[in-house]
Amino acid sequence: MFNALFVDDEINVLNGLKRSLRTMKDNWNMQFANSGEEAIAMLEDNHFDAIVSDIRMPGMDGVELLSRVQKNFPGVIRIALSGHAETELELECARVAHQFLAKPAEVEQIQTAINRSVTLRSILSDKTLQSALGSVVALPSIPGLYQRVLKEAADPEGSIMNVADIISEDLAMSTKILQLVNSAFFGLSSHVDTVKQATGLLGLEIIKSLVLSQKIFSAYEGLKSSGLNLERLMQHSTKTALLARSIAQFEELPARQCDQAVMAGMLHDVGVLVLANLYPERYAKVSANLDSIEAGPGMAEIEEFGVSHAHVGGYLLGIWGLPDVIVESVCFHHSPGLVADNNFSVLGCVYIANNIINACELDLNDDQLMEQLDSDYLERIACKSNISDWRRMAEE
Ligand SMILES: [Fe+2]
Ligand SMILES: [Fe+2]
């Protein structure tokens, strides 16, 4: 049974939640607390999988409550209910919450958020994986700037140009986005000088991917050394993202999926960052035994940590509330055959792009590349014959 704890200082809100979530009581065990203090007392006595808390409360507010949960109960998924106003308190909350729901939250949104957590726990239901992830203490929270961009993009009165304004306030971010957009990767014919222009040319979804991945990568800059080449990983991720999108376009996937391929490609190896940062010495051992991050990191990581970077990354993005397609693609980018889907999907694009980019980086020939690939999976999604064309495309 999945255990969820709901916290709000307003009795009416709590009662409303109790009533509207009644239908879920066969699937979830729900407890309700009236204050931060009460919630902490309950956490000390019971096991919870997730906490859903209001931010504004007298006494211990949501930020303080979730910080304590982060510190003392790091395995609990933290979801904040936040008002629309963008105040200091809300922004601060981005440091400690895994996910935000706008208040008043619709019951369906709460259900989706909790159900997603349930699914993630069950993807990783394997006991070894669970305890390994349990020991991955305090997974980082979702970056605040990305949260603001999401909010603006979701606001019916918001606009794509306001999103560009928000990003422009962050000088380091704008510089990085412009650098990347003007690099050969995107192949744009004219020079792009402003984030507004970049947003207009590439669209909101791509800009969102860039903001999130840049924030994550820059958060790890200068962190403990673990033998990891951050610059190289960033380049590998960007190349994978763009090739994944080209493959999606080639396969004529819907525009939304082409954009999702960029996000999933950018973030597919994010678990490497998390593991390498949490356990630099142990990760150094893993990478020392490999010519490249990709030459079978899965097995080496599983031996060392009991879990691979793919699962860690998928789990992290899952608790951040990223779309299921992205989570699935990241989680299974080394084992797509485990997913029961015979369609050519975003996962397929990322899987193939990652392998082709690795082959280019390691100078593998086409036969060696094919050996790396899961031929049953390629047959299932019917794309075996295109691999060498796509490789040519990547090389160009
Ligand atoms: Fe990977
Ligand atoms: Fe990779």
mmCIF file of C-alpha atoms and ligand atoms in Angstrom:
data_model
loop_
_atom_site.group_PDB
_atom_site.id
_atom_site.type_symbol
_atom_site.label_atom_id
_atom_site.label_comp_id
_atom_site.label_asym_id
_atom_site.label_seq_id
_atom_site.Cartn_x
_atom_site.Cartn_y
_atom_site.Cartn_z
ATOM 1 C CA MET A 1 0.000 0.000 0.000
ATOM 2 C CA PHE A 2 1.246 3.487 -0.867
ATOM 3 C CA ASN A 3 1.292 5.864 2.107
ATOM 4 C CA ALA A 4 0.595 9.548 1.518
ATOM 5 C CA LEU A 5 0.506 12.363 4.059
ATOM 6 C CA PHE A 6 -1.465 15.559 3.340
ATOM 7 C CA VAL A 7 -0.733 18.742 5.276
ATOM 8 C CA ASP A 8 -2.766 21.971 5.367
ATOM 9 C CA ASP A 9 -3.566 24.415 8.145
ATOM 10 C CA GLU A 10 -7.087 24.995 6.821
ATOM 11 C CA ILE A 11 -9.451 22.310 8.093
ATOM 12 C CA ASN A 12 -11.837 22.983 5.185
ATOM 13 C CA VAL A 13 -9.141 22.251 2.649
ATOM 14 C CA LEU A 14 -8.174 19.032 4.415
ATOM 15 C CA ASN A 15 -11.792 17.917 4.649
ATOM 16 C CA GLY A 16 -12.274 18.734 0.979
ATOM 17 C CA LEU A 17 -9.260 16.589 0.114
ATOM 18 C CA LYS A 18 -10.476 13.732 2.293
ATOM 19 C CA ARG A 19 -13.854 13.764 0.542
ATOM 20 C CA SER A 20 -12.567 14.060 -2.983
ATOM 21 C CA LEU A 21 -9.815 11.462 -2.597
ATOM 22 C CA ARG A 22 -12.147 8.950 -0.946
ATOM 23 C CA THR A 23 -12.315 6.852 -4.113
ATOM 24 C CA MET A 24 -8.585 6.214 -3.836
ATOM 25 C CA LYS A 25 -8.702 4.705 -0.378
ATOM 26 C CA ASP A 26 -8.405 1.141 -1.679
ATOM 27 C CA ASN A 27 -5.111 2.013 -3.335
ATOM 28 C CA TRP A 28 -3.535 4.525 -1.020
ATOM 29 C CA ASN A 29 -3.325 4.818 2.696
ATOM 30 C CA MET A 30 -3.948 8.530 3.395
ATOM 31 C CA GLN A 31 -3.222 10.477 6.545
ATOM 32 C CA PHE A 32 -3.965 14.151 7.177
ATOM 33 C CA ALA A 33 -2.087 16.644 9.334
ATOM 34 C CA ASN A 34 -3.214 20.085 10.378
ATOM 35 C CA SER A 35 0.210 21.684 10.830
ATOM 36 C CA GLY A 36 3.868 21.192 10.052
ATOM 37 C CA GLU A 37 4.532 20.167 13.635
ATOM 38 C CA GLU A 38 1.826 17.490 13.518
ATOM 39 C CA ALA A 39 3.187 16.220 10.188
ATOM 40 C CA ILE A 40 6.684 15.785 11.610
ATOM 41 C CA ALA A 41 5.312 13.857 14.584
ATOM 42 C CA MET A 42 3.430 11.556 12.196
ATOM 43 C CA LEU A 43 6.498 11.037 10.030
ATOM 44 C CA GLU A 44 8.466 9.979 13.060
ATOM 45 C CA ASP A 45 5.972 7.228 13.902
ATOM 46 C CA ASN A 46 4.897 6.009 10.463
ATOM 47 C CA HIS A 47 6.378 5.184 7.100
ATOM 48 C CA PHE A 48 5.260 7.500 4.276
ATOM 49 C CA ASP A 49 6.060 7.352 0.556
ATOM 50 C CA ALA A 50 4.945 10.882 -0.277
ATOM 51 C CA ILE A 51 4.011 14.138 1.439
ATOM 52 C CA VAL A 52 1.723 16.765 -0.129
ATOM 53 C CA SER A 53 1.972 20.039 1.780
ATOM 54 C CA ASP A 54 0.579 23.543 1.671
ATOM 55 C CA ILE A 55 3.299 26.229 1.683
ATOM 56 C CA ARG A 56 1.660 29.001 3.666
ATOM 57 C CA MET A 57 0.947 27.839 7.176
ATOM 58 C CA PRO A 58 1.273 29.558 10.546
ATOM 59 C CA GLY A 59 4.047 28.206 12.753
ATOM 60 C CA MET A 60 6.153 25.830 10.691
ATOM 61 C CA ASP A 61 5.560 26.779 7.054
ATOM 62 C CA GLY A 62 5.750 24.418 4.083
ATOM 63 C CA VAL A 63 9.315 25.358 3.208
ATOM 64 C CA GLU A 64 10.546 24.526 6.678
ATOM 65 C CA LEU A 65 8.487 21.352 6.823
ATOM 66 C CA LEU A 66 9.757 20.089 3.460
ATOM 67 C CA SER A 67 13.362 20.999 4.340
ATOM 68 C CA ARG A 68 13.061 18.875 7.469
ATOM 69 C CA VAL A 69 11.559 16.039 5.458
ATOM 70 C CA GLN A 70 14.423 16.352 2.968
ATOM 71 C CA LYS A 71 16.930 16.124 5.772
ATOM 72 C CA ASN A 72 15.395 13.508 8.036
ATOM 73 C CA PHE A 73 13.239 11.444 5.678
ATOM 74 C CA PRO A 74 14.994 11.761 2.304
ATOM 75 C CA GLY A 75 13.136 8.801 0.802
ATOM 76 C CA VAL A 76 9.768 10.580 0.997
ATOM 77 C CA ILE A 77 8.620 12.227 -2.257
ATOM 78 C CA ARG A 78 7.923 15.918 -1.571
ATOM 79 C CA ILE A 79 5.053 17.668 -3.327
ATOM 80 C CA ALA A 80 4.216 21.326 -2.559
ATOM 81 C CA LEU A 81 0.874 23.020 -3.061
ATOM 82 C CA SER A 82 1.713 26.534 -4.106
ATOM 83 C CA GLY A 83 -0.356 29.648 -4.716
ATOM 84 C CA HIS A 84 -0.065 31.559 -7.977
ATOM 85 C CA ALA A 85 1.773 34.518 -6.502
ATOM 86 C CA GLU A 86 5.464 34.361 -7.090
ATOM 87 C CA THR A 87 6.764 35.338 -3.701
ATOM 88 C CA GLU A 88 10.010 34.733 -1.904
ATOM 89 C CA LEU A 89 8.437 31.803 -0.062
ATOM 90 C CA GLU A 90 7.294 30.090 -3.267
ATOM 91 C CA LEU A 91 10.679 30.498 -4.901
ATOM 92 C CA GLU A 92 12.413 29.221 -1.807
ATOM 93 C CA CYS A 93 10.209 26.185 -1.927
ATOM 94 C CA ALA A 94 11.751 25.217 -5.260
ATOM 95 C CA ARG A 95 14.830 24.255 -3.298
ATOM 96 C CA VAL A 96 13.068 21.641 -1.270
ATOM 97 C CA ALA A 97 10.093 20.316 -3.232
ATOM 98 C CA HIS A 98 10.242 17.655 -5.916
ATOM 99 C CA GLN A 99 7.020 18.784 -7.506
ATOM 100 C CA PHE A 100 4.643 21.724 -7.371
ATOM 101 C CA LEU A 101 0.902 21.739 -7.778
ATOM 102 C CA ALA A 102 -0.880 25.055 -8.210
ATOM 103 C CA LYS A 103 -3.387 25.783 -5.482
ATOM 104 C CA PRO A 104 -6.307 25.163 -5.415
ATOM 105 C CA ALA A 105 -5.222 21.854 -6.903
ATOM 106 C CA GLU A 106 -7.679 19.764 -8.849
ATOM 107 C CA VAL A 107 -8.209 16.315 -7.441
ATOM 108 C CA GLU A 108 -7.070 14.809 -10.749
ATOM 109 C CA GLN A 109 -3.747 16.638 -10.507
ATOM 110 C CA ILE A 110 -3.142 15.274 -7.031
ATOM 111 C CA GLN A 111 -4.136 11.815 -8.186
ATOM 112 C CA THR A 112 -1.786 12.019 -11.158
ATOM 113 C CA ALA A 113 1.091 13.226 -9.001
ATOM 114 C CA ILE A 114 0.586 10.445 -6.461
ATOM 115 C CA ASN A 115 -0.079 7.764 -9.068
ATOM 116 C CA ARG A 116 3.105 8.729 -10.820
ATOM 117 C CA SER A 117 5.008 8.258 -7.596
ATOM 118 C CA VAL A 118 3.334 4.894 -7.127
ATOM 119 C CA THR A 119 4.384 3.833 -10.627
ATOM 120 C CA LEU A 120 7.944 4.975 -10.076
ATOM 121 C CA ARG A 121 8.148 3.026 -6.862
ATOM 122 C CA SER A 122 6.859 -0.022 -8.710
ATOM 123 C CA ILE A 123 9.217 0.353 -11.705
ATOM 124 C CA LEU A 124 11.921 0.193 -9.107
ATOM 125 C CA SER A 125 10.150 -2.413 -7.055
ATOM 126 C CA ASP A 126 13.171 -4.633 -7.039
ATOM 127 C CA LYS A 127 14.330 -4.701 -3.421
ATOM 128 C CA THR A 128 18.003 -4.170 -4.223
ATOM 129 C CA LEU A 129 17.203 -1.202 -6.441
ATOM 130 C CA GLN A 130 14.928 0.275 -3.824
ATOM 131 C CA SER A 131 17.441 0.102 -1.058
ATOM 132 C CA ALA A 132 20.168 1.386 -3.360
ATOM 133 C CA LEU A 133 17.991 4.367 -4.261
ATOM 134 C CA GLY A 134 17.017 4.797 -0.645
ATOM 135 C CA SER A 135 20.694 5.288 0.053
ATOM 136 C CA VAL A 136 20.937 7.868 -2.724
ATOM 137 C CA VAL A 137 20.125 10.448 -0.071
ATOM 138 C CA ALA A 138 18.516 13.766 -0.831
ATOM 139 C CA LEU A 139 18.058 13.764 -4.584
ATOM 140 C CA PRO A 140 18.297 17.360 -5.814
ATOM 141 C CA SER A 141 15.126 19.442 -6.205
ATOM 142 C CA ILE A 142 13.873 20.754 -9.480
ATOM 143 C CA PRO A 143 15.658 23.980 -10.514
ATOM 144 C CA GLY A 144 13.729 27.135 -9.550
ATOM 145 C CA LEU A 145 14.144 28.884 -12.901
ATOM 146 C CA TYR A 146 12.685 25.901 -14.733
ATOM 147 C CA GLN A 147 9.782 25.945 -12.291
ATOM 148 C CA ARG A 148 9.100 29.618 -13.086
ATOM 149 C CA VAL A 149 9.261 28.933 -16.808
ATOM 150 C CA LEU A 150 6.780 26.062 -16.426
ATOM 151 C CA LYS A 151 4.407 28.251 -14.425
ATOM 152 C CA GLU A 152 4.489 31.038 -16.989
ATOM 153 C CA ALA A 153 4.028 28.587 -19.852
ATOM 154 C CA ALA A 154 1.046 26.972 -18.113
ATOM 155 C CA ASP A 155 -0.614 30.316 -17.308
ATOM 156 C CA PRO A 156 -3.388 31.047 -19.851
ATOM 157 C CA GLU A 157 -2.465 34.728 -19.584
ATOM 158 C CA GLY A 158 1.248 34.070 -19.858
ATOM 159 C CA SER A 159 3.083 34.335 -23.136
ATOM 160 C CA ILE A 160 6.094 32.801 -24.769
ATOM 161 C CA MET A 161 7.732 36.238 -24.749
ATOM 162 C CA ASN A 162 7.266 36.495 -20.965
ATOM 163 C CA VAL A 163 9.052 33.162 -20.739
ATOM 164 C CA ALA A 164 11.926 34.647 -22.720
ATOM 165 C CA ASP A 165 11.963 37.629 -20.320
ATOM 166 C CA ILE A 166 12.189 35.346 -17.294
ATOM 167 C CA ILE A 167 15.110 33.479 -18.848
ATOM 168 C CA SER A 168 16.843 36.728 -19.848
ATOM 169 C CA GLU A 169 16.949 37.813 -16.196
ATOM 170 C CA ASP A 170 19.405 34.988 -15.625
ATOM 171 C CA LEU A 171 22.530 36.223 -17.326
ATOM 172 C CA ALA A 172 24.519 33.005 -17.114
ATOM 173 C CA MET A 173 21.579 31.067 -18.513
ATOM 174 C CA SER A 174 20.975 33.460 -21.434
ATOM 175 C CA THR A 175 24.653 33.384 -22.334
ATOM 176 C CA LYS A 176 24.690 29.600 -22.358
ATOM 177 C CA ILE A 177 21.513 29.300 -24.387
ATOM 178 C CA LEU A 178 22.773 31.764 -26.995
ATOM 179 C CA GLN A 179 26.122 29.972 -27.192
ATOM 180 C CA LEU A 180 24.414 26.663 -27.744
ATOM 181 C CA VAL A 181 21.838 27.967 -30.188
ATOM 182 C CA ASN A 182 24.542 29.641 -32.260
ATOM 183 C CA SER A 183 26.768 26.580 -32.244
ATOM 184 C CA ALA A 184 26.861 24.222 -35.164
ATOM 185 C CA PHE A 185 24.494 21.865 -33.340
ATOM 186 C CA PHE A 186 21.350 23.657 -34.333
ATOM 187 C CA GLY A 187 22.469 24.555 -37.837
ATOM 188 C CA LEU A 188 20.579 27.857 -37.855
ATOM 189 C CA SER A 189 21.506 30.040 -40.795
ATOM 190 C CA SER A 190 21.457 33.422 -39.068
ATOM 191 C CA HIS A 191 23.075 34.592 -35.847
ATOM 192 C CA VAL A 192 20.798 34.688 -32.823
ATOM 193 C CA ASP A 193 21.372 37.604 -30.416
ATOM 194 C CA THR A 194 18.556 37.413 -27.904
ATOM 195 C CA VAL A 195 16.694 34.769 -25.940
ATOM 196 C CA LYS A 196 13.461 36.143 -27.472
ATOM 197 C CA GLN A 197 14.775 35.395 -30.947
ATOM 198 C CA ALA A 198 15.959 31.951 -29.881
ATOM 199 C CA THR A 199 12.583 31.183 -28.333
ATOM 200 C CA GLY A 200 10.807 32.340 -31.484
ATOM 201 C CA LEU A 201 13.012 30.170 -33.700
ATOM 202 C CA LEU A 202 13.174 26.989 -31.651
ATOM 203 C CA GLY A 203 9.855 27.026 -29.830
ATOM 204 C CA LEU A 204 8.986 26.824 -26.187
ATOM 205 C CA GLU A 205 9.530 23.086 -25.715
ATOM 206 C CA ILE A 206 13.126 23.155 -26.925
ATOM 207 C CA ILE A 207 13.889 26.256 -24.848
ATOM 208 C CA LYS A 208 12.445 24.507 -21.802
ATOM 209 C CA SER A 209 14.752 21.527 -22.407
ATOM 210 C CA LEU A 210 17.748 23.819 -22.688
ATOM 211 C CA VAL A 211 16.890 25.680 -19.484
ATOM 212 C CA LEU A 212 16.440 22.488 -17.503
ATOM 213 C CA SER A 213 19.525 20.710 -18.795
ATOM 214 C CA GLN A 214 21.749 23.813 -18.486
ATOM 215 C CA LYS A 215 20.603 24.339 -14.908
ATOM 216 C CA ILE A 216 21.301 20.743 -14.007
ATOM 217 C CA PHE A 217 24.714 20.678 -15.635
ATOM 218 C CA SER A 218 25.749 24.013 -14.132
ATOM 219 C CA ALA A 219 24.630 22.837 -10.688
ATOM 220 C CA TYR A 220 27.269 20.139 -10.951
ATOM 221 C CA GLU A 221 30.072 22.370 -12.227
ATOM 222 C CA GLY A 222 32.990 22.443 -9.871
ATOM 223 C CA LEU A 223 31.572 19.701 -7.707
ATOM 224 C CA LYS A 224 33.641 16.903 -6.339
ATOM 225 C CA SER A 225 35.784 15.230 -8.882
ATOM 226 C CA SER A 226 34.914 11.675 -9.744
ATOM 227 C CA GLY A 227 36.840 11.289 -12.939
ATOM 228 C CA LEU A 228 33.805 12.565 -14.799
ATOM 229 C CA ASN A 229 34.316 14.897 -17.739
ATOM 230 C CA LEU A 230 31.343 17.220 -17.431
ATOM 231 C CA GLU A 231 32.050 19.079 -20.660
ATOM 232 C CA ARG A 232 32.165 15.828 -22.571
ATOM 233 C CA LEU A 233 28.975 14.552 -20.983
ATOM 234 C CA MET A 234 27.211 17.812 -21.842
ATOM 235 C CA GLN A 235 28.339 17.559 -25.468
ATOM 236 C CA HIS A 236 27.384 13.906 -25.623
ATOM 237 C CA SER A 237 23.931 14.795 -24.288
ATOM 238 C CA THR A 238 23.420 17.676 -26.696
ATOM 239 C CA LYS A 239 24.433 15.568 -29.685
ATOM 240 C CA THR A 240 22.181 12.740 -28.561
ATOM 241 C CA ALA A 241 19.300 15.213 -28.147
ATOM 242 C CA LEU A 242 19.638 16.653 -31.629
ATOM 243 C CA LEU A 243 20.118 13.308 -33.316
ATOM 244 C CA ALA A 244 17.114 11.924 -31.411
ATOM 245 C CA ARG A 245 15.053 14.799 -32.769
ATOM 246 C CA SER A 246 16.281 14.232 -36.340
ATOM 247 C CA ILE A 247 15.376 10.545 -36.066
ATOM 248 C CA ALA A 248 11.939 11.450 -34.702
ATOM 249 C CA GLN A 249 11.411 13.847 -37.604
ATOM 250 C CA PHE A 250 12.635 11.244 -40.099
ATOM 251 C CA GLU A 251 10.147 8.745 -38.678
ATOM 252 C CA GLU A 252 7.455 11.429 -38.923
ATOM 253 C CA LEU A 253 6.543 11.296 -35.260
ATOM 254 C CA PRO A 254 4.144 14.072 -34.148
ATOM 255 C CA ALA A 255 5.789 17.441 -33.445
ATOM 256 C CA ARG A 256 5.262 17.054 -29.698
ATOM 257 C CA GLN A 257 7.241 13.823 -29.664
ATOM 258 C CA CYS A 258 10.029 15.380 -31.734
ATOM 259 C CA ASP A 259 10.344 18.034 -29.013
ATOM 260 C CA GLN A 260 10.195 15.424 -26.261
ATOM 261 C CA ALA A 261 13.047 13.588 -27.965
ATOM 262 C CA VAL A 262 15.198 16.693 -27.379
ATOM 263 C CA MET A 263 14.355 16.824 -23.692
ATOM 264 C CA ALA A 264 14.860 13.083 -23.196
ATOM 265 C CA GLY A 265 18.132 13.152 -25.153
ATOM 266 C CA MET A 266 19.446 16.105 -23.153
ATOM 267 C CA LEU A 267 18.683 14.379 -19.885
ATOM 268 C CA HIS A 268 19.228 10.699 -20.666
ATOM 269 C CA ASP A 269 22.469 10.444 -18.664
ATOM 270 C CA VAL A 270 21.486 12.768 -15.817
ATOM 271 C CA GLY A 271 21.749 9.815 -13.419
ATOM 272 C CA VAL A 272 25.509 9.771 -14.054
ATOM 273 C CA LEU A 273 25.725 13.285 -12.589
ATOM 274 C CA VAL A 274 23.689 12.332 -9.573
ATOM 275 C CA LEU A 275 25.661 9.168 -8.791
ATOM 276 C CA ALA A 276 29.043 10.728 -9.514
ATOM 277 C CA ASN A 277 28.291 13.689 -7.293
ATOM 278 C CA LEU A 278 26.895 11.732 -4.391
ATOM 279 C CA TYR A 279 29.619 9.097 -4.434
ATOM 280 C CA PRO A 280 32.654 10.639 -6.164
ATOM 281 C CA GLU A 281 35.180 8.051 -5.001
ATOM 282 C CA ARG A 282 32.997 5.095 -5.799
ATOM 283 C CA TYR A 283 32.031 6.564 -9.152
ATOM 284 C CA ALA A 284 35.678 7.187 -9.967
ATOM 285 C CA LYS A 285 36.188 3.434 -9.594
ATOM 286 C CA VAL A 286 33.363 2.768 -12.048
ATOM 287 C CA SER A 287 34.642 5.204 -14.662
ATOM 288 C CA ALA A 288 38.261 4.135 -14.251
ATOM 289 C CA ASN A 289 37.300 0.706 -15.508
ATOM 290 C CA LEU A 290 35.622 2.022 -18.631
ATOM 291 C CA ASP A 291 36.998 3.576 -21.783
ATOM 292 C CA SER A 292 33.892 5.650 -21.996
ATOM 293 C CA ILE A 293 30.918 6.398 -19.806
ATOM 294 C CA GLU A 294 28.879 4.376 -22.241
ATOM 295 C CA ALA A 295 30.919 1.238 -22.760
ATOM 296 C CA GLY A 296 28.643 -0.724 -20.500
ATOM 297 C CA PRO A 297 28.339 1.587 -17.503
ATOM 298 C CA GLY A 298 25.138 -0.170 -16.547
ATOM 299 C CA MET A 299 26.781 -3.353 -15.342
ATOM 300 C CA ALA A 300 29.711 -1.619 -13.653
ATOM 301 C CA GLU A 301 27.318 0.710 -11.849
ATOM 302 C CA ILE A 302 25.028 -2.089 -10.786
ATOM 303 C CA GLU A 303 27.993 -3.919 -9.303
ATOM 304 C CA GLU A 304 29.072 -0.837 -7.401
ATOM 305 C CA PHE A 305 25.735 0.758 -6.439
ATOM 306 C CA GLY A 306 23.102 -1.871 -7.109
ATOM 307 C CA VAL A 307 21.440 0.520 -9.554
ATOM 308 C CA SER A 308 22.309 2.043 -12.936
ATOM 309 C CA HIS A 309 22.429 5.714 -13.929
ATOM 310 C CA ALA A 310 19.445 5.112 -16.200
ATOM 311 C CA HIS A 311 17.206 4.143 -13.294
ATOM 312 C CA VAL A 312 18.527 6.880 -11.028
ATOM 313 C CA GLY A 313 17.924 9.476 -13.762
ATOM 314 C CA GLY A 314 14.451 8.180 -14.567
ATOM 315 C CA TYR A 315 13.527 8.147 -10.915
ATOM 316 C CA LEU A 316 14.759 11.696 -10.359
ATOM 317 C CA LEU A 317 12.892 13.108 -13.367
ATOM 318 C CA GLY A 318 9.842 11.132 -12.307
ATOM 319 C CA ILE A 319 9.712 12.667 -8.860
ATOM 320 C CA TRP A 320 10.213 16.058 -10.504
ATOM 321 C CA GLY A 321 7.002 15.442 -12.396
ATOM 322 C CA LEU A 322 8.419 15.416 -15.926
ATOM 323 C CA PRO A 323 6.155 13.792 -18.517
ATOM 324 C CA ASP A 324 5.999 9.988 -18.444
ATOM 325 C CA VAL A 325 7.435 9.769 -21.960
ATOM 326 C CA ILE A 326 10.621 11.489 -20.793
ATOM 327 C CA VAL A 327 10.861 9.432 -17.625
ATOM 328 C CA GLU A 328 10.387 6.184 -19.555
ATOM 329 C CA SER A 329 12.953 7.135 -22.193
ATOM 330 C CA VAL A 330 15.566 7.994 -19.577
ATOM 331 C CA CYS A 331 14.829 4.998 -17.380
ATOM 332 C CA PHE A 332 15.119 2.471 -20.220
ATOM 333 C CA HIS A 333 17.659 4.047 -22.562
ATOM 334 C CA HIS A 334 19.990 1.080 -22.000
ATOM 335 C CA SER A 335 17.253 -1.548 -21.923
ATOM 336 C CA PRO A 336 14.411 -0.515 -24.243
ATOM 337 C CA GLY A 337 13.469 -4.154 -24.759
ATOM 338 C CA LEU A 338 11.940 -4.182 -21.275
ATOM 339 C CA VAL A 339 9.206 -1.794 -22.397
ATOM 340 C CA ALA A 340 6.254 -3.563 -23.974
ATOM 341 C CA ASP A 341 5.704 -1.201 -26.871
ATOM 342 C CA ASN A 342 6.183 -2.108 -30.510
ATOM 343 C CA ASN A 343 5.803 1.427 -31.788
ATOM 344 C CA PHE A 344 8.652 3.633 -32.759
ATOM 345 C CA SER A 345 8.637 5.988 -29.793
ATOM 346 C CA VAL A 346 10.681 8.722 -28.147
ATOM 347 C CA LEU A 347 12.457 5.926 -26.271
ATOM 348 C CA GLY A 348 13.489 4.363 -29.580
ATOM 349 C CA CYS A 349 14.848 7.701 -30.836
ATOM 350 C CA VAL A 350 16.916 8.246 -27.688
ATOM 351 C CA TYR A 351 18.138 4.667 -27.575
ATOM 352 C CA ILE A 352 19.339 4.695 -31.160
ATOM 353 C CA ALA A 353 20.726 8.245 -31.023
ATOM 354 C CA ASN A 354 22.705 7.455 -27.861
ATOM 355 C CA ASN A 355 24.235 4.368 -29.445
ATOM 356 C CA ILE A 356 25.094 6.109 -32.700
ATOM 357 C CA ILE A 357 26.703 9.037 -30.880
ATOM 358 C CA ASN A 358 28.706 6.566 -28.775
ATOM 359 C CA ALA A 359 29.816 4.759 -31.896
ATOM 360 C CA CYS A 360 31.002 8.069 -33.379
ATOM 361 C CA GLU A 361 32.779 9.035 -30.158
ATOM 362 C CA LEU A 362 34.500 5.650 -29.882
ATOM 363 C CA ASP A 363 35.180 5.241 -33.593
ATOM 364 C CA LEU A 364 33.211 2.018 -33.840
ATOM 365 C CA ASN A 365 32.432 0.744 -37.308
ATOM 366 C CA ASP A 366 28.900 -0.097 -38.426
ATOM 367 C CA ASP A 367 29.215 -3.779 -37.505
ATOM 368 C CA GLN A 368 30.425 -2.929 -34.033
ATOM 369 C CA LEU A 369 27.555 -0.475 -33.689
ATOM 370 C CA MET A 370 25.030 -3.144 -34.658
ATOM 371 C CA GLU A 371 26.557 -5.497 -32.085
ATOM 372 C CA GLN A 372 25.870 -2.939 -29.362
ATOM 373 C CA LEU A 373 22.213 -2.722 -30.313
ATOM 374 C CA ASP A 374 19.393 -4.986 -29.155
ATOM 375 C CA SER A 375 18.401 -6.544 -32.464
ATOM 376 C CA ASP A 376 15.111 -8.017 -31.149
ATOM 377 C CA TYR A 377 14.046 -4.568 -30.077
ATOM 378 C CA LEU A 378 15.017 -3.021 -33.427
ATOM 379 C CA GLU A 379 13.011 -5.695 -35.198
ATOM 380 C CA ARG A 380 10.007 -5.048 -33.005
ATOM 381 C CA ILE A 381 10.015 -1.354 -33.805
ATOM 382 C CA ALA A 382 10.907 -2.102 -37.428
ATOM 383 C CA CYS A 383 13.807 0.227 -38.044
ATOM 384 C CA LYS A 384 16.857 -1.984 -38.391
ATOM 385 C CA SER A 385 17.496 -1.009 -41.986
ATOM 386 C CA ASN A 386 17.733 2.716 -41.233
ATOM 387 C CA ILE A 387 20.538 2.598 -38.695
ATOM 388 C CA SER A 388 23.426 3.194 -41.071
ATOM 389 C CA ASP A 389 21.583 6.068 -42.785
ATOM 390 C CA TRP A 390 21.056 7.685 -39.428
ATOM 391 C CA ARG A 391 24.682 7.233 -38.614
ATOM 392 C CA ARG A 392 25.620 9.077 -41.813
ATOM 393 C CA MET A 393 23.172 11.784 -40.809
ATOM 394 C CA ALA A 394 24.891 12.074 -37.396
ATOM 395 C CA GLU A 395 28.325 12.300 -38.972
ATOM 396 C CA GLU A 396 27.246 15.125 -41.212
HETATM 397 FE FE FE B 1 23.453 6.181 -20.571
HETATM 398 FE FE FE B 2 24.535 8.398 -23.174
#
